[in-house]
Short mmCIF file of C-alpha atoms in Angstrom, two decimals:
data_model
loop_
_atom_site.label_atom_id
_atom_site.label_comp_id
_atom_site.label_asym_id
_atom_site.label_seq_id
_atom_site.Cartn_x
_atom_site.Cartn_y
_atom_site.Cartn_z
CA UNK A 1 4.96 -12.21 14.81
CA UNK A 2 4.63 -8.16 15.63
CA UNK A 3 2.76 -8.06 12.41
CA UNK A 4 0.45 -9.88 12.42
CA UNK A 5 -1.07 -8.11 15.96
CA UNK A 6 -3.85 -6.10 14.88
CA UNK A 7 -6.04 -4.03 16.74
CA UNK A 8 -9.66 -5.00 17.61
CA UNK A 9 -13.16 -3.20 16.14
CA UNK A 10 -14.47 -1.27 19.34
CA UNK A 11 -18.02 -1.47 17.25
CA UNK A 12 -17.76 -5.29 17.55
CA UNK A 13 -17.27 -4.95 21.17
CA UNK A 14 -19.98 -2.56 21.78
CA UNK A 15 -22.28 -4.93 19.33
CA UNK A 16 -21.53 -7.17 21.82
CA UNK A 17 -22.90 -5.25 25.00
CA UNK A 18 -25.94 -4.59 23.47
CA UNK A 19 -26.70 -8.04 22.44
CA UNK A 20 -26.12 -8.89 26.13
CA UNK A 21 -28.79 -5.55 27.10
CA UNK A 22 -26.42 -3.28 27.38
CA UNK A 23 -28.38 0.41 26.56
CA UNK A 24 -25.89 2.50 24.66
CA UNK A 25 -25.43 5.56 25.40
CA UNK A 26 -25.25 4.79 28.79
CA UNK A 27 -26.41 6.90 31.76
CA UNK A 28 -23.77 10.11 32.63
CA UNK A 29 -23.27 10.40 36.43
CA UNK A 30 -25.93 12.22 38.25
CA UNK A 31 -25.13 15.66 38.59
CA UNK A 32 -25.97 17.70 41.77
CA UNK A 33 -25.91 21.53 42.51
CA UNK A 34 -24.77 20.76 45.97
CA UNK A 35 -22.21 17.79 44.72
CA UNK A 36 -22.08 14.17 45.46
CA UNK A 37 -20.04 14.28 48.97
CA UNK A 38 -22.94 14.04 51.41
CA UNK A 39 -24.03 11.25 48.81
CA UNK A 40 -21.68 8.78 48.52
CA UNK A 41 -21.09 6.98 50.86
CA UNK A 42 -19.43 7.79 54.38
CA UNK A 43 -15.50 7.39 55.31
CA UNK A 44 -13.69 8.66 58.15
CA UNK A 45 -10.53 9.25 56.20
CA UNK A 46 -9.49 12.72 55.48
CA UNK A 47 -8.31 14.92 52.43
CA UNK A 48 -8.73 14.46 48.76
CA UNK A 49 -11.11 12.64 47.49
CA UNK A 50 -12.67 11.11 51.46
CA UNK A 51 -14.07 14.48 52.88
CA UNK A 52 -13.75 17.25 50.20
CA UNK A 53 -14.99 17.78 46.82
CA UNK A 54 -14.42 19.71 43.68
CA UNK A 55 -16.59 22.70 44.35
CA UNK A 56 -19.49 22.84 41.71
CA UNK A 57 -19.46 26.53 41.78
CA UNK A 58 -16.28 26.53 39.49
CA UNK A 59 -18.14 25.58 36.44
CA UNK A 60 -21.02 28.48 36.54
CA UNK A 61 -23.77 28.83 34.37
CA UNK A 62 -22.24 27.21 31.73
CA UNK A 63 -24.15 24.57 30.41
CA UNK A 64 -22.58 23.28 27.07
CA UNK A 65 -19.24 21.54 29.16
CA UNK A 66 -18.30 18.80 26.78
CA UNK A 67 -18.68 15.00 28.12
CA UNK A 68 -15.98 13.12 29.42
CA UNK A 69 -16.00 9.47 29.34
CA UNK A 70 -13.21 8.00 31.98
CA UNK A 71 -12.72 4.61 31.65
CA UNK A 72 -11.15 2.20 35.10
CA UNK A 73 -9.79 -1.15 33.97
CA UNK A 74 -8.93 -3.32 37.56
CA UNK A 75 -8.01 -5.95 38.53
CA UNK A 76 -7.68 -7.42 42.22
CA UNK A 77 -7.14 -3.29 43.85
CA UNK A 78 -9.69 -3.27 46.17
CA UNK A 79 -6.96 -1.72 48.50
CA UNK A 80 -7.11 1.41 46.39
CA UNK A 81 -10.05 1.19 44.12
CA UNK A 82 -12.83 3.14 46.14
CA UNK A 83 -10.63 6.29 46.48
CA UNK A 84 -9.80 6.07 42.65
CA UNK A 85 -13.50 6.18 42.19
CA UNK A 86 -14.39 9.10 44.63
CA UNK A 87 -11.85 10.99 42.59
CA UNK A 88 -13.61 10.72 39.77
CA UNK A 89 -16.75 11.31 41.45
CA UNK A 90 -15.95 14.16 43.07
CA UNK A 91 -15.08 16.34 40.78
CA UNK A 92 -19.03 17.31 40.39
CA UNK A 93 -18.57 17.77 36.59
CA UNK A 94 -21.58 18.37 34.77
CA UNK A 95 -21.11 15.81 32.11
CA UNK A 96 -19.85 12.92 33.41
CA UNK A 97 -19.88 9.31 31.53
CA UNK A 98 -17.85 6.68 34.14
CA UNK A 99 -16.90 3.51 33.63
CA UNK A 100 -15.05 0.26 35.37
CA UNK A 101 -14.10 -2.60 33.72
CA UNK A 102 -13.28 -5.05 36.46
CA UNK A 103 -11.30 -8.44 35.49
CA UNK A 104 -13.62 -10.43 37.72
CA UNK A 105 -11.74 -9.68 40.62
CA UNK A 106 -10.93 -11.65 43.51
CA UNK A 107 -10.61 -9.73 46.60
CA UNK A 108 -13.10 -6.80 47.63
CA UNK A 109 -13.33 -5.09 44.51
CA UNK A 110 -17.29 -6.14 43.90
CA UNK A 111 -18.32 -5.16 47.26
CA UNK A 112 -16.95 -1.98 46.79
CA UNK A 113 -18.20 -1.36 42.88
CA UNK A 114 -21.91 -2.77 44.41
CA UNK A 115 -21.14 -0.07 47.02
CA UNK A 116 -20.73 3.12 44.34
CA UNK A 117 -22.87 1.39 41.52
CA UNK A 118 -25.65 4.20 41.71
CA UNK A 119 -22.83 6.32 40.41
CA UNK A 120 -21.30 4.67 38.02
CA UNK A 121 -22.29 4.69 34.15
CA UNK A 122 -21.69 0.83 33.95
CA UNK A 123 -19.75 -1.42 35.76
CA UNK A 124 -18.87 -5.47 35.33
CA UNK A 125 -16.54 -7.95 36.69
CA UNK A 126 -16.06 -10.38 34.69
CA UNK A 127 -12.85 -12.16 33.36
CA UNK A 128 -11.16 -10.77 30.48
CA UNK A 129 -8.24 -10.45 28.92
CA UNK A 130 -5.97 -8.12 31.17
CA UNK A 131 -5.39 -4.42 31.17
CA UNK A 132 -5.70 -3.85 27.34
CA UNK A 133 -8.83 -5.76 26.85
CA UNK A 134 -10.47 -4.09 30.00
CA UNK A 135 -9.50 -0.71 28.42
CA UNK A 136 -10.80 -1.09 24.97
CA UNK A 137 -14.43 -2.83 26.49
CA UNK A 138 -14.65 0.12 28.43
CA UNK A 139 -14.04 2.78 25.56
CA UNK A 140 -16.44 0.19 22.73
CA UNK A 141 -19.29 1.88 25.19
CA UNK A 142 -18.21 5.59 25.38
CA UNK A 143 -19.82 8.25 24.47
CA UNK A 144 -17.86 11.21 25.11
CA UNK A 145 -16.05 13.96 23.70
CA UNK A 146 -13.34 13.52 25.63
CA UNK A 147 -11.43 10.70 26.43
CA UNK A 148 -9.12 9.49 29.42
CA UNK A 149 -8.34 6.36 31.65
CA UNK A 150 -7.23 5.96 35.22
CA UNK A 151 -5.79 2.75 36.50
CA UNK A 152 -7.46 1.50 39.45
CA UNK A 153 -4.34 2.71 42.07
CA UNK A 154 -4.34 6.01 40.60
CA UNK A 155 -6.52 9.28 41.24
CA UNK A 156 -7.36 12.33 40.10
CA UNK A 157 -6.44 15.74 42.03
CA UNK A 158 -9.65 17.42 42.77
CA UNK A 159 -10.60 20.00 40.57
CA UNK A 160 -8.73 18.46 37.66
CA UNK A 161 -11.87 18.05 34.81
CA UNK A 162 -12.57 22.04 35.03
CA UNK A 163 -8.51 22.41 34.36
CA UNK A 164 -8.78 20.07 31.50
CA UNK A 165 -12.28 20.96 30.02
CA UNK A 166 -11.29 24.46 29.99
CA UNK A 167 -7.95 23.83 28.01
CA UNK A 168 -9.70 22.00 25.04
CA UNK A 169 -10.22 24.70 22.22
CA UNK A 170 -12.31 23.37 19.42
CA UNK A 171 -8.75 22.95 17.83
CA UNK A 172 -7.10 21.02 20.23
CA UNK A 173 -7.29 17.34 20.27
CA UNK A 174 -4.47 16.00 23.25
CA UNK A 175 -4.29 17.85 26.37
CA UNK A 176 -1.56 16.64 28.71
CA UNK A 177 -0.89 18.00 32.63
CA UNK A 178 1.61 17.60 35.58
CA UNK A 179 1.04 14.97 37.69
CA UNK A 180 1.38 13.87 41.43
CA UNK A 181 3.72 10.72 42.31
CA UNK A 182 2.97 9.10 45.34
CA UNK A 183 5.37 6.90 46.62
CA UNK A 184 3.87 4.71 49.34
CA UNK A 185 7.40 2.73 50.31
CA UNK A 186 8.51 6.32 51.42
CA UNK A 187 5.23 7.45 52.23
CA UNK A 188 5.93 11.05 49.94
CA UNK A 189 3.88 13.27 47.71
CA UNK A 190 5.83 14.43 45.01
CA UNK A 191 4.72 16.89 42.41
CA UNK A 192 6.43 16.45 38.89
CA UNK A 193 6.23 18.59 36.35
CA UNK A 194 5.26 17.70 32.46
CA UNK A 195 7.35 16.45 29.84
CA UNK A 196 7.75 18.31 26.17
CA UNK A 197 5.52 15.75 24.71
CA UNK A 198 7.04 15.69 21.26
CA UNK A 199 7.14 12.67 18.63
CA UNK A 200 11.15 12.75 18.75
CA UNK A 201 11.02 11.57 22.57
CA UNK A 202 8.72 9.22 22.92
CA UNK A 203 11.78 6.57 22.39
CA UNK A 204 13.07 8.11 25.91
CA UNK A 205 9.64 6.30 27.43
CA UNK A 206 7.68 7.89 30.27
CA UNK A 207 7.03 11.44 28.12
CA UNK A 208 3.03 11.32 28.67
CA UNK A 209 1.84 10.48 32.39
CA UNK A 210 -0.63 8.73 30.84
CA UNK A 211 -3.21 9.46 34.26
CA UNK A 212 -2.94 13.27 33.35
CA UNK A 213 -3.22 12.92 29.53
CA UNK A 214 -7.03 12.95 27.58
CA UNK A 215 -8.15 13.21 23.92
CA UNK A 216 -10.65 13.83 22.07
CA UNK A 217 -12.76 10.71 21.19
CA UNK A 218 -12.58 11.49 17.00
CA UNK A 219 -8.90 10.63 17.60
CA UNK A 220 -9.01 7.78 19.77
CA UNK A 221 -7.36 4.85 18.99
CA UNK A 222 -7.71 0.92 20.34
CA UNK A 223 -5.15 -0.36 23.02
CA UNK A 224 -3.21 -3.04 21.55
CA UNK A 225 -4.28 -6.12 23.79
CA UNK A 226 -1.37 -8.74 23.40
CA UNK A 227 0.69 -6.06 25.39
CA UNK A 228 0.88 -6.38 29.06
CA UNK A 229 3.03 -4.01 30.54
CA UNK A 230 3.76 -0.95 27.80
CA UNK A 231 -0.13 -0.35 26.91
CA UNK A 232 -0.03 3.17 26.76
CA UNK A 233 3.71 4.00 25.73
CA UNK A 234 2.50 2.35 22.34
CA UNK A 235 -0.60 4.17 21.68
CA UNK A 236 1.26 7.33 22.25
CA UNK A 237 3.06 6.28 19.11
CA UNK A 238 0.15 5.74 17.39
CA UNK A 239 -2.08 9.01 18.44
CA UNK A 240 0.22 11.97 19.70
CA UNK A 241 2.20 12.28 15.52
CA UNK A 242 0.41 15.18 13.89
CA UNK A 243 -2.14 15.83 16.91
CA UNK A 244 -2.20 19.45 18.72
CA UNK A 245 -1.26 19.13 21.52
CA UNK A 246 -1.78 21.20 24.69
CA UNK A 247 0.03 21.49 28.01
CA UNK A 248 -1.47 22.36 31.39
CA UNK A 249 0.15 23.61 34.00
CA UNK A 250 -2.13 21.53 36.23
CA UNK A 251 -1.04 18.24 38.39
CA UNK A 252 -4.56 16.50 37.25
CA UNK A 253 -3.81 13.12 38.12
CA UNK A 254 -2.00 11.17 40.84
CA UNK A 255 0.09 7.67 40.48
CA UNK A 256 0.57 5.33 43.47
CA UNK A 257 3.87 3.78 43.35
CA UNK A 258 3.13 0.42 45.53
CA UNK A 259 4.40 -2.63 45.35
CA UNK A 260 2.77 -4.35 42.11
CA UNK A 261 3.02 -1.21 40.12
CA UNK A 262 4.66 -2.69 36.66
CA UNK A 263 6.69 0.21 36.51
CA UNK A 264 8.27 -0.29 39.63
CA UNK A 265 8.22 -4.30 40.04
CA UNK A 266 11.44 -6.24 39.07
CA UNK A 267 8.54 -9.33 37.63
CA UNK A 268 8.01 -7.11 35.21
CA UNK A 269 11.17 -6.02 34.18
CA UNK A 270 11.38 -9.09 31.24
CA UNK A 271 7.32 -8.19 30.48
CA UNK A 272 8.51 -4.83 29.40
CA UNK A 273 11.67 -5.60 27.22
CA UNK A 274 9.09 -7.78 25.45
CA UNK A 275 6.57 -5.73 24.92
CA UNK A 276 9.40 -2.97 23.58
CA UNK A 277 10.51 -5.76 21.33
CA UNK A 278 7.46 -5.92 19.54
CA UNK A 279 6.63 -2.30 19.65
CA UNK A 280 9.70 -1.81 17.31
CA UNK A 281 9.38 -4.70 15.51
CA UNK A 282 5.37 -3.81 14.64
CA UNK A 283 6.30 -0.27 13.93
CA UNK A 284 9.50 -1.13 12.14
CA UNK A 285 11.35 1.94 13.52
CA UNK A 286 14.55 0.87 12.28
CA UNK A 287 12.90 1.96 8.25
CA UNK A 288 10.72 4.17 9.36
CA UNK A 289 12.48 6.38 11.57
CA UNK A 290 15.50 8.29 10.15
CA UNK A 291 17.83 8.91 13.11
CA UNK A 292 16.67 5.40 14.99
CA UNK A 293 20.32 4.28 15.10
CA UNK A 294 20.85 7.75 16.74
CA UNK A 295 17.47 7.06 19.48
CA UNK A 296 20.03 3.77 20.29
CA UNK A 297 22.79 5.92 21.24
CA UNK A 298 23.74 7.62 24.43
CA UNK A 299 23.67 11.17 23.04
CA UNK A 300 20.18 11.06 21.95
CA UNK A 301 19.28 9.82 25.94
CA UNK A 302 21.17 13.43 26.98
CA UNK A 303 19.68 15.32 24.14
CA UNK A 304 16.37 14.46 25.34
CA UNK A 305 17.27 14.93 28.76
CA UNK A 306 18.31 18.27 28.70
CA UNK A 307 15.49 19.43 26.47
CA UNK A 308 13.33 17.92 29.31
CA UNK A 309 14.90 19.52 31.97
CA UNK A 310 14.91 23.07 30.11
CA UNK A 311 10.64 21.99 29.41
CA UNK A 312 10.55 21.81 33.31
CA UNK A 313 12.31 24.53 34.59
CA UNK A 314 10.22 26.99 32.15
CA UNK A 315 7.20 25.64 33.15
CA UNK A 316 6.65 28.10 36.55
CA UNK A 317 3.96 26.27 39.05
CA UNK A 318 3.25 26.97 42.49
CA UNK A 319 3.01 23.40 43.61
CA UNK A 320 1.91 23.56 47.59
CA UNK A 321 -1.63 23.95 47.70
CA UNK A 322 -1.94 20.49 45.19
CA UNK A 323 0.49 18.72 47.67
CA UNK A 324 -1.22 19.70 50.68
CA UNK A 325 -4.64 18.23 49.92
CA UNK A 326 -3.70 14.60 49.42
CA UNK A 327 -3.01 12.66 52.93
CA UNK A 328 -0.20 10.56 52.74
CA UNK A 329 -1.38 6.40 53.80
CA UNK A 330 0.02 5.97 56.83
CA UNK A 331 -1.37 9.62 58.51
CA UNK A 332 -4.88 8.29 57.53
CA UNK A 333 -6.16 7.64 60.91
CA UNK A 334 -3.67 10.18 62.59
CA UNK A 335 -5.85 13.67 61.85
#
């Protein structure tokens, strides 16, 4: 039963790292004046994040930035794992806290975490319970102010912690961005522009990019574990009502559409009506949400579109110099 799903104590979880040595808080990510490019470790791929870097100069003599804690669950992606780590890396930020929670992983994923482990803030593979469960280990041992999570096929656009740090007032707890699709069938780089993140539209599915959304860590909130495909889409239910919210007119994260992505894979299509089953069935929407009959109907799919589309075409961004520092796969090895 939906009810009866409960989310777990992140203290237990951290309780349990320590008991295993585990020193909490753990190590942020060394910082360097010069950054971490002639550092890590050598590729001869070009563009974002194989041969440039965030440059450190952007943050300036500032020294209070506020910690972020980003958190990798994986599993099997050792295809795409080491650039989702350089982008995290590479931003240079000043007060870094990074963290991947591997599920004991198969293919090359340990060579490669072995390979960047001097970097990391703590790293495992080890088996766990899929995405959820790798999600809410890795935020039981956070210590930051704010929060985010990228999966382990995803990146961040250089430059994208100094647009996000900057946004956070002392009042504002979510801060959501654009975002970058790319599409690896077509071989494209899209940029797409924010959603109104709203409570009212989070029925549509797909509002937050979750890659280019943070928080701060008083409102964080555990990941719901028996889920397996519509993780995020039912935290935003629980954490965005009653937040303030913030939008910024910066693409700071990238998703990979490939060929296991869940939101793009037909073997998951059954996966997701479940999980939306028991998101409505634990949140009882049909009491608890006035106009839920009207969410069922067609008209409230065009209401939200056209709000949507109005959100987008308002929100004025120059998007060619984000597109133009990604390399697309397949001209890797062809500059």
């Amino acid at each position: 039963m939906a009810k009866d799903i409960k989310a777990p104590d992140l203290l237990e979880y951290r309780n349990d790292f320590v008991k295993e040595g585990v020193v909490y808080p753990l190590n942020k990510v060394h910082f360097l004046e010069s950054g971490l490019l002639d550092k890590l470790p050598i590729s001869d791929k070009k563009g974002w994040p194989w041969n440039m870097q965030t440059d450190v100069s952007v943050y300036g003599n500032k020294k209070n930035w506020p910690k972020i804690t980003i958190v990798t669950p994986s599993y099997n992606q050792g295809q795409y794992i080491e650039e989702t780590i350089r982008a995290v890396l590479l931003q240079n930020y000043p007060n870094l806290e990074y963290i991947v929670m591997d599920g004991g992983s198969t293919d090359n994923t340990l060579e490669i975490l072995e390979k960047y482990a001097p970097w990391l803030s703590y790293y495992e593979s080890k088996k766990d319970r899929g995405q959820g469960h790798a999600i809410n280990k890795g935020f039981s041992l956070a210590s930051g102010e704010i929060f985010g999570w990228i999966n382990s096929d995803d990146l961040y656009t250089e430059g994208a912690f100094h647009a996000l740090a900057k946004s956070f007032s002392k009042q504002t707890e979510v801060v959501y961005g654009d975002g970058l699709i790319l599409n690896e069938e077509h071989n494209t780089l899209v940029y797409q522009k924010a959603n109104w993140v709203n409570k009212r539209y989070l029925f549509v599915g797909g509002i937050i990019m979750q890659h280019s959304c943070f928080w701060r860590s008083r409102v964080h909130l555990p990941i719901l574990e028996q889920l397996y495909c519509a993780v995020d889409s039912e935290l935003w239910f629980r954490l965005i009502p009653n937040k303030k919210l913030k939008h910024v007119k910066f693409p700071l994260g990238v998703v990979r559409i490939q060929p296991e992505t869940k939101t793009h894979n037909e073997k998951f299509i059954e996966k997701w009506k479940q999980d939306n089953l028991i998101i409505a069935e634990l949140h009882d929407f049909e009491h608890t949400v006035p106009y839920f009959k009207y969410v069922q109907s067609k008209f409230y799919v065009l209401e939200a579109r056209y709000v949507q589309k109005l959100f987008r075409y308002l929100n004025f961004t120059n998007t060619a110099p984000h597109l133009n520092k990604i390399v697309l796969p397949d001209r890797n090895n062809k500059i």
